[in-house]
PDB file of C-alpha atoms in Angstrom:
ATOM      1  CA  MET S   1     151.542 109.199 104.290  1.00 58.00           C
ATOM      2  CA  ASP S   2     151.242 105.838 106.058  1.00 66.00           C
ATOM      3  CA  GLU S   3     148.071 107.068 107.810  1.00 71.00           C
ATOM      4  CA  LEU S   4     146.546 108.001 104.443  1.00 64.00           C
ATOM      5  CA  ILE S   5     147.378 104.570 103.014  1.00 63.00           C
ATOM      6  CA  GLN S   6     145.926 102.866 106.082  1.00 72.00           C
ATOM      7  CA  THR S   7     142.767 105.021 105.819  1.00 75.00           C
ATOM      8  CA  ASN S   8     142.427 104.127 102.124  1.00 70.00           C
ATOM      9  CA  ASN S   9     142.766 100.435 102.941  1.00 74.00           C
ATOM     10  CA  ILE S  10     140.058 100.703 105.599  1.00 83.00           C
ATOM     11  CA  VAL S  11     137.719 102.590 103.229  1.00 81.00           C
ATOM     12  CA  PHE S  12     138.318 100.065 100.444  1.00 79.00           C
ATOM     13  CA  SER S  13     137.707  97.168 102.838  1.00 83.00           C
ATOM     14  CA  ILE S  14     134.444  98.692 104.058  1.00 88.00           C
ATOM     15  CA  LEU S  15     133.277  99.302 100.484  1.00 84.00           C
ATOM     16  CA  ILE S  16     134.158  95.750  99.485  1.00 85.00           C
ATOM     17  CA  PHE S  17     132.237  94.389 102.465  1.00 89.00           C
ATOM     18  CA  ILE S  18     129.159  96.544 101.747  1.00 89.00           C
ATOM     19  CA  PHE S  19     129.022  95.723  98.043  1.00 85.00           C
ATOM     20  CA  THR S  20     129.604  92.013  98.683  1.00 89.00           C
ATOM     21  CA  CYS S  21     126.748  91.949 101.203  1.00 88.00           C
ATOM     22  CA  LEU S  22     124.470  93.785  98.756  1.00 88.00           C
ATOM     23  CA  ALA S  23     125.391  91.411  95.936  1.00 89.00           C
ATOM     24  CA  ILE S  24     124.715  88.302  98.042  1.00 90.00           C
ATOM     25  CA  TRP S  25     121.431  89.735  99.332  1.00 90.00           C
ATOM     26  CA  MET S  26     120.284  90.607  95.812  1.00 89.00           C
ATOM     27  CA  PHE S  27     121.174  87.126  94.522  1.00 87.00           C
ATOM     28  CA  PHE S  28     119.109  85.450  97.252  1.00 88.00           C
ATOM     29  CA  ILE S  29     116.144  87.806  96.854  1.00 87.00           C
ATOM     30  CA  GLY S  30     116.250  87.352  93.073  1.00 87.00           C
ATOM     31  CA  ARG S  31     116.286  83.560  93.358  1.00 85.00           C
ATOM     32  CA  SER S  32     113.403  83.693  95.821  1.00 83.00           C
ATOM     33  CA  PHE S  33     111.341  85.927  93.482  1.00 81.00           C
ATOM     34  CA  LYS S  34     112.012  83.625  90.525  1.00 80.00           C
ATOM     35  CA  LYS S  35     111.041  80.542  92.541  1.00 79.00           C
ATOM     36  CA  GLN S  36     107.817  82.160  93.785  1.00 76.00           C
ATOM     37  CA  ALA S  37     106.948  83.361  90.275  1.00 76.00           C
ATOM     38  CA  ARG S  38     107.333  79.787  88.974  1.00 76.00           C
ATOM     39  CA  ILE S  39     105.011  78.496  91.711  1.00 73.00           C
ATOM     40  CA  GLU S  40     102.408  81.131  90.858  1.00 73.00           C
ATOM     41  CA  LEU S  41     102.370  80.048  87.194  1.00 75.00           C
ATOM     42  CA  LYS S  42      99.989  77.212  88.135  1.00 78.00           C
ATOM     43  CA  TYR S  43      97.292  79.766  88.983  1.00 80.00           C
ATOM     44  CA  THR S  44      95.758  80.206  85.526  1.00 82.00           C
ATOM     45  CA  GLY S  45      92.032  80.506  86.284  1.00 86.00           C
ATOM     46  CA  LYS S  46      90.440  83.830  87.242  1.00 87.00           C
ATOM     47  CA  ALA S  47      87.402  84.470  89.422  1.00 89.00           C
ATOM     48  CA  ASP S  48      85.760  87.242  91.409  1.00 89.00           C
ATOM     49  CA  ALA S  49      86.049  86.748  95.183  1.00 90.00           C
ATOM     50  CA  GLU S  50      84.326  88.568  98.021  1.00 91.00           C
ATOM     51  CA  LEU S  51      85.928  89.204 101.411  1.00 88.00           C
ATOM     52  CA  ILE S  52      83.259  87.886 103.783  1.00 89.00           C
ATOM     53  CA  ARG S  53      84.843  87.855 107.245  1.00 86.00           C
ATOM     54  CA  PHE S  54      87.959  87.474 109.377  1.00 83.00           C
ATOM     55  CA  ASP S  55      88.492  84.373 111.508  1.00 81.00           C
ATOM     56  CA  LYS S  56      90.642  84.702 114.625  1.00 80.00           C
ATOM     57  CA  GLU S  57      93.480  82.232 114.891  1.00 79.00           C
ATOM     58  CA  ASP S  58      95.907  82.692 117.782  1.00 79.00           C
ATOM     59  CA  ASP S  59      96.893  86.386 117.736  1.00 77.00           C
ATOM     60  CA  VAL S  60      96.001  87.136 114.118  1.00 78.00           C
ATOM     61  CA  TYR S  61      92.920  87.445 111.955  1.00 79.00           C
ATOM     62  CA  ILE S  62      92.719  85.521 108.707  1.00 81.00           C
ATOM     63  CA  PRO S  63      90.589  86.862 105.852  1.00 84.00           C
ATOM     64  CA  ILE S  64      87.985  84.459 104.447  1.00 87.00           C
ATOM     65  CA  TYR S  65      86.956  84.830 100.813  1.00 89.00           C
ATOM     66  CA  ARG S  66      83.912  83.486  98.978  1.00 92.00           C
ATOM     67  CA  PHE S  67      84.052  82.733  95.274  1.00 91.00           C
ATOM     68  CA  MET S  68      82.262  80.564  92.738  1.00 91.00           C
ATOM     69  CA  ILE S  69      83.965  78.358  90.154  1.00 91.00           C
ATOM     70  CA  ASN S  70      82.046  76.132  87.743  1.00 89.00           C
ATOM     71  CA  GLY S  71      78.869  76.478  89.796  1.00 90.00           C
ATOM     72  CA  ARG S  72      80.554  75.449  93.043  1.00 92.00           C
ATOM     73  CA  LEU S  73      80.818  77.904  95.951  1.00 92.00           C
ATOM     74  CA  TYR S  74      84.082  78.075  97.917  1.00 89.00           C
ATOM     75  CA  GLU S  75      84.734  79.834 101.245  1.00 88.00           C
ATOM     76  CA  GLN S  76      88.289  79.815 102.446  1.00 83.00           C
ATOM     77  CA  THR S  77      91.426  81.707 103.275  1.00 82.00           C
ATOM     78  CA  VAL S  78      94.334  82.274 100.964  1.00 74.00           C
ATOM     79  CA  GLY S  79      97.870  81.105 101.727  1.00 63.00           C
ATOM     80  CA  ASN S  80      99.532  82.910 104.594  1.00 63.00           C
ATOM     81  CA  TYR S  81      97.667  86.223 104.549  1.00 68.00           C
ATOM     82  CA  PHE S  82      96.786  87.572 107.984  1.00 67.00           C
ATOM     83  CA  VAL S  83      96.022  90.806 109.803  1.00 71.00           C
ATOM     84  CA  ASN S  84      97.062  91.786 113.348  1.00 67.00           C
ATOM     85  CA  GLU S  85      94.517  93.074 115.801  1.00 70.00           C
ATOM     86  CA  LYS S  86      95.569  96.729 115.619  1.00 71.00           C
ATOM     87  CA  ASP S  87      95.085  96.793 111.826  1.00 69.00           C
ATOM     88  CA  LEU S  88      91.812  94.857 111.911  1.00 68.00           C
ATOM     89  CA  PRO S  89      89.436  97.878 111.997  1.00 69.00           C
ATOM     90  CA  LYS S  90      90.964  99.225 108.787  1.00 67.00           C
ATOM     91  CA  TYR S  91      90.530  95.871 107.018  1.00 68.00           C
ATOM     92  CA  LYS S  92      87.070  95.159 108.440  1.00 67.00           C
ATOM     93  CA  ALA S  93      85.850  98.146 106.433  1.00 64.00           C
ATOM     94  CA  GLU S  94      86.727  96.122 103.334  1.00 77.00           C
ATOM     95  CA  ILE S  95      84.353  93.271 104.202  1.00 82.00           C
ATOM     96  CA  GLY S  96      82.011  92.867 101.253  1.00 87.00           C
ATOM     97  CA  SER S  97      84.585  94.171  98.801  1.00 86.00           C
ATOM     98  CA  HIS S  98      85.426  92.156  95.697  1.00 89.00           C
ATOM     99  CA  ILE S  99      88.821  91.239  94.305  1.00 84.00           C
ATOM    100  CA  GLN S 100      89.980  89.243  91.316  1.00 86.00           C
ATOM    101  CA  ILE S 101      91.755  86.046  92.312  1.00 85.00           C
ATOM    102  CA  LYS S 102      93.799  83.569  90.323  1.00 85.00           C
ATOM    103  CA  TYR S 103      93.248  79.902  91.076  1.00 86.00           C
ATOM    104  CA  ASN S 104      94.672  76.522  90.122  1.00 86.00           C
ATOM    105  CA  GLU S 105      92.245  75.077  87.559  1.00 87.00           C
ATOM    106  CA  GLN S 106      93.109  71.496  88.638  1.00 88.00           C
ATOM    107  CA  ASN S 107      92.394  72.352  92.282  1.00 86.00           C
ATOM    108  CA  PRO S 108      90.296  75.525  92.775  1.00 85.00           C
ATOM    109  CA  THR S 109      90.898  75.468  96.537  1.00 83.00           C
ATOM    110  CA  GLU S 110      94.420  76.699  95.719  1.00 82.00           C
ATOM    111  CA  PHE S 111      94.245  80.380  94.868  1.00 81.00           C
ATOM    112  CA  THR S 112      96.160  83.606  95.207  1.00 79.00           C
ATOM    113  CA  LEU S 113      95.123  87.239  95.400  1.00 76.00           C
ATOM    114  CA  GLY S 114      97.375  87.984  92.478  1.00 64.00           C
ATOM    115  CA  PRO S 115     100.995  87.590  91.597  1.00 59.00           C
ATOM    116  CA  LYS S 116     103.225  88.937  94.342  1.00 65.00           C
ATOM    117  CA  TYR S 117     106.392  88.424  92.388  1.00 64.00           C
ATOM    118  CA  THR S 118     107.248  88.256  88.745  1.00 70.00           C
ATOM    119  CA  TYR S 119     110.018  86.392  87.016  1.00 72.00           C
ATOM    120  CA  ALA S 120     111.336  89.752  85.755  1.00 78.00           C
ATOM    121  CA  GLN S 121     111.712  91.040  89.323  1.00 81.00           C
ATOM    122  CA  GLY S 122     113.845  88.018  90.134  1.00 81.00           C
ATOM    123  CA  VAL S 123     116.013  88.551  87.076  1.00 83.00           C
ATOM    124  CA  LEU S 124     116.422  92.254  87.917  1.00 85.00           C
ATOM    125  CA  PHE S 125     117.570  91.479  91.451  1.00 86.00           C
ATOM    126  CA  ILE S 126     120.055  88.897  90.193  1.00 87.00           C
ATOM    127  CA  ALA S 127     121.330  91.400  87.599  1.00 89.00           C
ATOM    128  CA  GLY S 128     121.711  93.953  90.407  1.00 88.00           C
ATOM    129  CA  GLY S 129     123.724  91.405  92.377  1.00 88.00           C
ATOM    130  CA  ILE S 130     125.997  90.878  89.368  1.00 89.00           C
ATOM    131  CA  ILE S 131     126.476  94.650  89.025  1.00 89.00           C
ATOM    132  CA  PHE S 132     127.461  94.901  92.699  1.00 87.00           C
ATOM    133  CA  MET S 133     129.948  92.060  92.208  1.00 88.00           C
ATOM    134  CA  PHE S 134     131.499  93.972  89.277  1.00 88.00           C
ATOM    135  CA  ILE S 135     131.743  97.063  91.489  1.00 87.00           C
ATOM    136  CA  ASP S 136     133.477  94.858  94.074  1.00 86.00           C
ATOM    137  CA  ILE S 137     135.981  93.705  91.469  1.00 88.00           C
ATOM    138  CA  ILE S 138     136.668  97.299  90.399  1.00 88.00           C
ATOM    139  CA  ILE S 139     137.212  98.344  94.030  1.00 84.00           C
ATOM    140  CA  ILE S 140     139.559  95.388  94.628  1.00 85.00           C
ATOM    141  CA  LEU S 141     141.551  96.152  91.466  1.00 87.00           C
ATOM    142  CA  THR S 142     141.730  99.829  92.425  1.00 85.00           C
ATOM    143  CA  MET S 143     142.937  98.855  95.899  1.00 81.00           C
ATOM    144  CA  ILE S 144     145.634  96.609  94.419  1.00 83.00           C
ATOM    145  CA  PHE S 145     146.696  99.378  92.023  1.00 85.00           C
ATOM    146  CA  VAL S 146     146.939 101.960  94.827  1.00 79.00           C
ATOM    147  CA  MET S 147     148.915  99.547  97.010  1.00 78.00           C
ATOM    148  CA  TYR S 148     151.256  98.745  94.090  1.00 82.00           C
ATOM    149  CA  LYS S 149     151.706 102.446  93.323  1.00 83.00           C
ATOM    150  CA  ASN S 150     152.595 103.123  96.978  1.00 76.00           C
ATOM    151  CA  GLY S 151     155.083 100.264  97.080  1.00 77.00           C
ATOM    152  CA  GLN S 152     153.063  98.097  99.461  1.00 73.00           C
ATOM    153  CA  ILE S 153     153.082  95.109  97.122  1.00 72.00           C
TER     154      ILE S 153
END
């Protein structure tokens, strides 16, 4: 009987650890998504951009886009997008392709290839973290109940 109780305690402890880790991870991911979504709100303008080439920088290749806003032509890279050498042939086939970008109307040199994260994704991850914390609480209460029932506390 003592072995069964000890096994239950180990299982409960492992479950608590797993669900706590998941909850913390989901909270941090959710906050990150929400923060990134808020940053991307400044990109309100839309334009058509053409992938014109890849520039080599260190060990990676950075895509360069050309787009026109208010009669002015821009050629530049976007944020931290890059391609490694082994994937380059696949992406080089896309040179000349067009994509819709979103840019900052106050500073058109700031643009993004589209929203990577939405506010809703952040909220969903945080809600998932809260659910995992509730599961943790249920597991802890169940563990206390089982220990009380077996006379351990």
